[in-house]
CSV table of C-alpha atoms and ligand atoms in Angstrom, one decimal:
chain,number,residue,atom,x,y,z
A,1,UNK,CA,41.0,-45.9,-24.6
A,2,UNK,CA,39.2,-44.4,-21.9
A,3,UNK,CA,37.4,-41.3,-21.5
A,4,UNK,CA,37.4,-39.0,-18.8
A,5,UNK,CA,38.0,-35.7,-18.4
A,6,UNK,CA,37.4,-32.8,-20.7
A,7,UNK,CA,41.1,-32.1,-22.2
A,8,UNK,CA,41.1,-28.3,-22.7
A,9,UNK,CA,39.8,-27.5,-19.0
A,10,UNK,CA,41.9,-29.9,-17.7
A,11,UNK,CA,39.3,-31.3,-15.5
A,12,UNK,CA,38.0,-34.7,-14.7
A,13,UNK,CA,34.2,-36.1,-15.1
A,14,UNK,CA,34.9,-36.4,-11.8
A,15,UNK,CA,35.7,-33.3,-10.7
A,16,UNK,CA,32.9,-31.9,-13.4
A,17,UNK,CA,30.3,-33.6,-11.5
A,18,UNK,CA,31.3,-32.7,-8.4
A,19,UNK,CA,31.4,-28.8,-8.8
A,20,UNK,CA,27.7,-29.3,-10.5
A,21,UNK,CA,26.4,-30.6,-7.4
A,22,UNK,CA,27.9,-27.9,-5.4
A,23,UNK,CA,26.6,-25.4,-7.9
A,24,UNK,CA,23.4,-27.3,-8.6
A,25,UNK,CA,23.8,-27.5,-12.0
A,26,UNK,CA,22.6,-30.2,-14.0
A,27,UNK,CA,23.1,-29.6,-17.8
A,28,UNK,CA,26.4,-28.2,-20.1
A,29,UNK,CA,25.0,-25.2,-21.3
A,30,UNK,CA,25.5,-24.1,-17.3
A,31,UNK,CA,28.9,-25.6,-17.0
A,32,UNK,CA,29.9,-23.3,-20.2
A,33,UNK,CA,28.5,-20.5,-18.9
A,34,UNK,CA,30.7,-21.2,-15.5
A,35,UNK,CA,33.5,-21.9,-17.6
A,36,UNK,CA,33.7,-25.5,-16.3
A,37,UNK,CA,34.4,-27.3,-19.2
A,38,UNK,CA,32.8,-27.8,-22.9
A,39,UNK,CA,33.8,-24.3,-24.3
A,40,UNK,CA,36.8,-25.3,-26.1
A,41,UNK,CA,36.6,-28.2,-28.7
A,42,UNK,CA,34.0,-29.4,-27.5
A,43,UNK,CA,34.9,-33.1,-28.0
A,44,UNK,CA,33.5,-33.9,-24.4
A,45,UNK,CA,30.2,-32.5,-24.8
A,46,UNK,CA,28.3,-35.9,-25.3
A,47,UNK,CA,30.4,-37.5,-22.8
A,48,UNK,CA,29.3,-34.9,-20.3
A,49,UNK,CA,25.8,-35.1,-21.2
A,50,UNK,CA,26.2,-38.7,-20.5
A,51,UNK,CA,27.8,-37.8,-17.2
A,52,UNK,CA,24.8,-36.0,-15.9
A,53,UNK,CA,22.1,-37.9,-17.3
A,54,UNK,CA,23.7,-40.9,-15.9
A,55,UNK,CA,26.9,-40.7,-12.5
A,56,UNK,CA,29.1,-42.0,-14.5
A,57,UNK,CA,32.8,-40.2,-15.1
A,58,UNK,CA,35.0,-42.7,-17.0
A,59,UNK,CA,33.5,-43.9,-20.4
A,60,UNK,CA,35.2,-45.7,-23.2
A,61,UNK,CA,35.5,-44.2,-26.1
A,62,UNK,CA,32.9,-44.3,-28.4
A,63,UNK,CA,30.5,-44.8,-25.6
A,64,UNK,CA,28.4,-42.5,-26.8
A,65,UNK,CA,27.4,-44.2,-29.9
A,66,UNK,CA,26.8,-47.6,-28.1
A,67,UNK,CA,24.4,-46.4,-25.4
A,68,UNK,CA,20.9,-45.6,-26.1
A,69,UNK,CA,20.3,-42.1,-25.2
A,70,UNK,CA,16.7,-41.5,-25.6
A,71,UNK,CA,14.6,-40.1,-22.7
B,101,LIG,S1,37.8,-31.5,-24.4
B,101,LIG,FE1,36.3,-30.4,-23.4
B,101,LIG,S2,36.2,-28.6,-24.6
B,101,LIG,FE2,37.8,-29.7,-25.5
């Protein structure tokens, strides 16, 4: 199964990361407060994170847990 968009925004990693850079933005809490994406369920929330902190927009699931996500 693959991961990649945020379901209740109906919006791609893709797109997500492609508004940021127009808006400059570079964490979730400022794509909730645009009312991007993550404000629902929240399901996507680590996948975003994992967006930002590293390009990519298509994940499998359970990606999350597999990556090491320390600074
Ligand atoms: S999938 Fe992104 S808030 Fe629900």
């Amino acid at each position: 199964m693959v991961v990649e968009h945020c379901i209740c925004h109906k919006i791609t990693f893709k797109d997500i990361q492609k508004t940021a850079a127009e808006k400059s933005i570079s964490s979730v809490g400022e794509l909730q407060k645009e009312n991007i994406c993550c404000t629902n369920c929240k399901l996507c929330v680590p996948y975003v994170e994992l967006m930002l902190k590293t390009g990519v927009t298509t994940f499998e699931a359970g990606a999350i847990y597999a990556l090491n996500l320390d600074p």
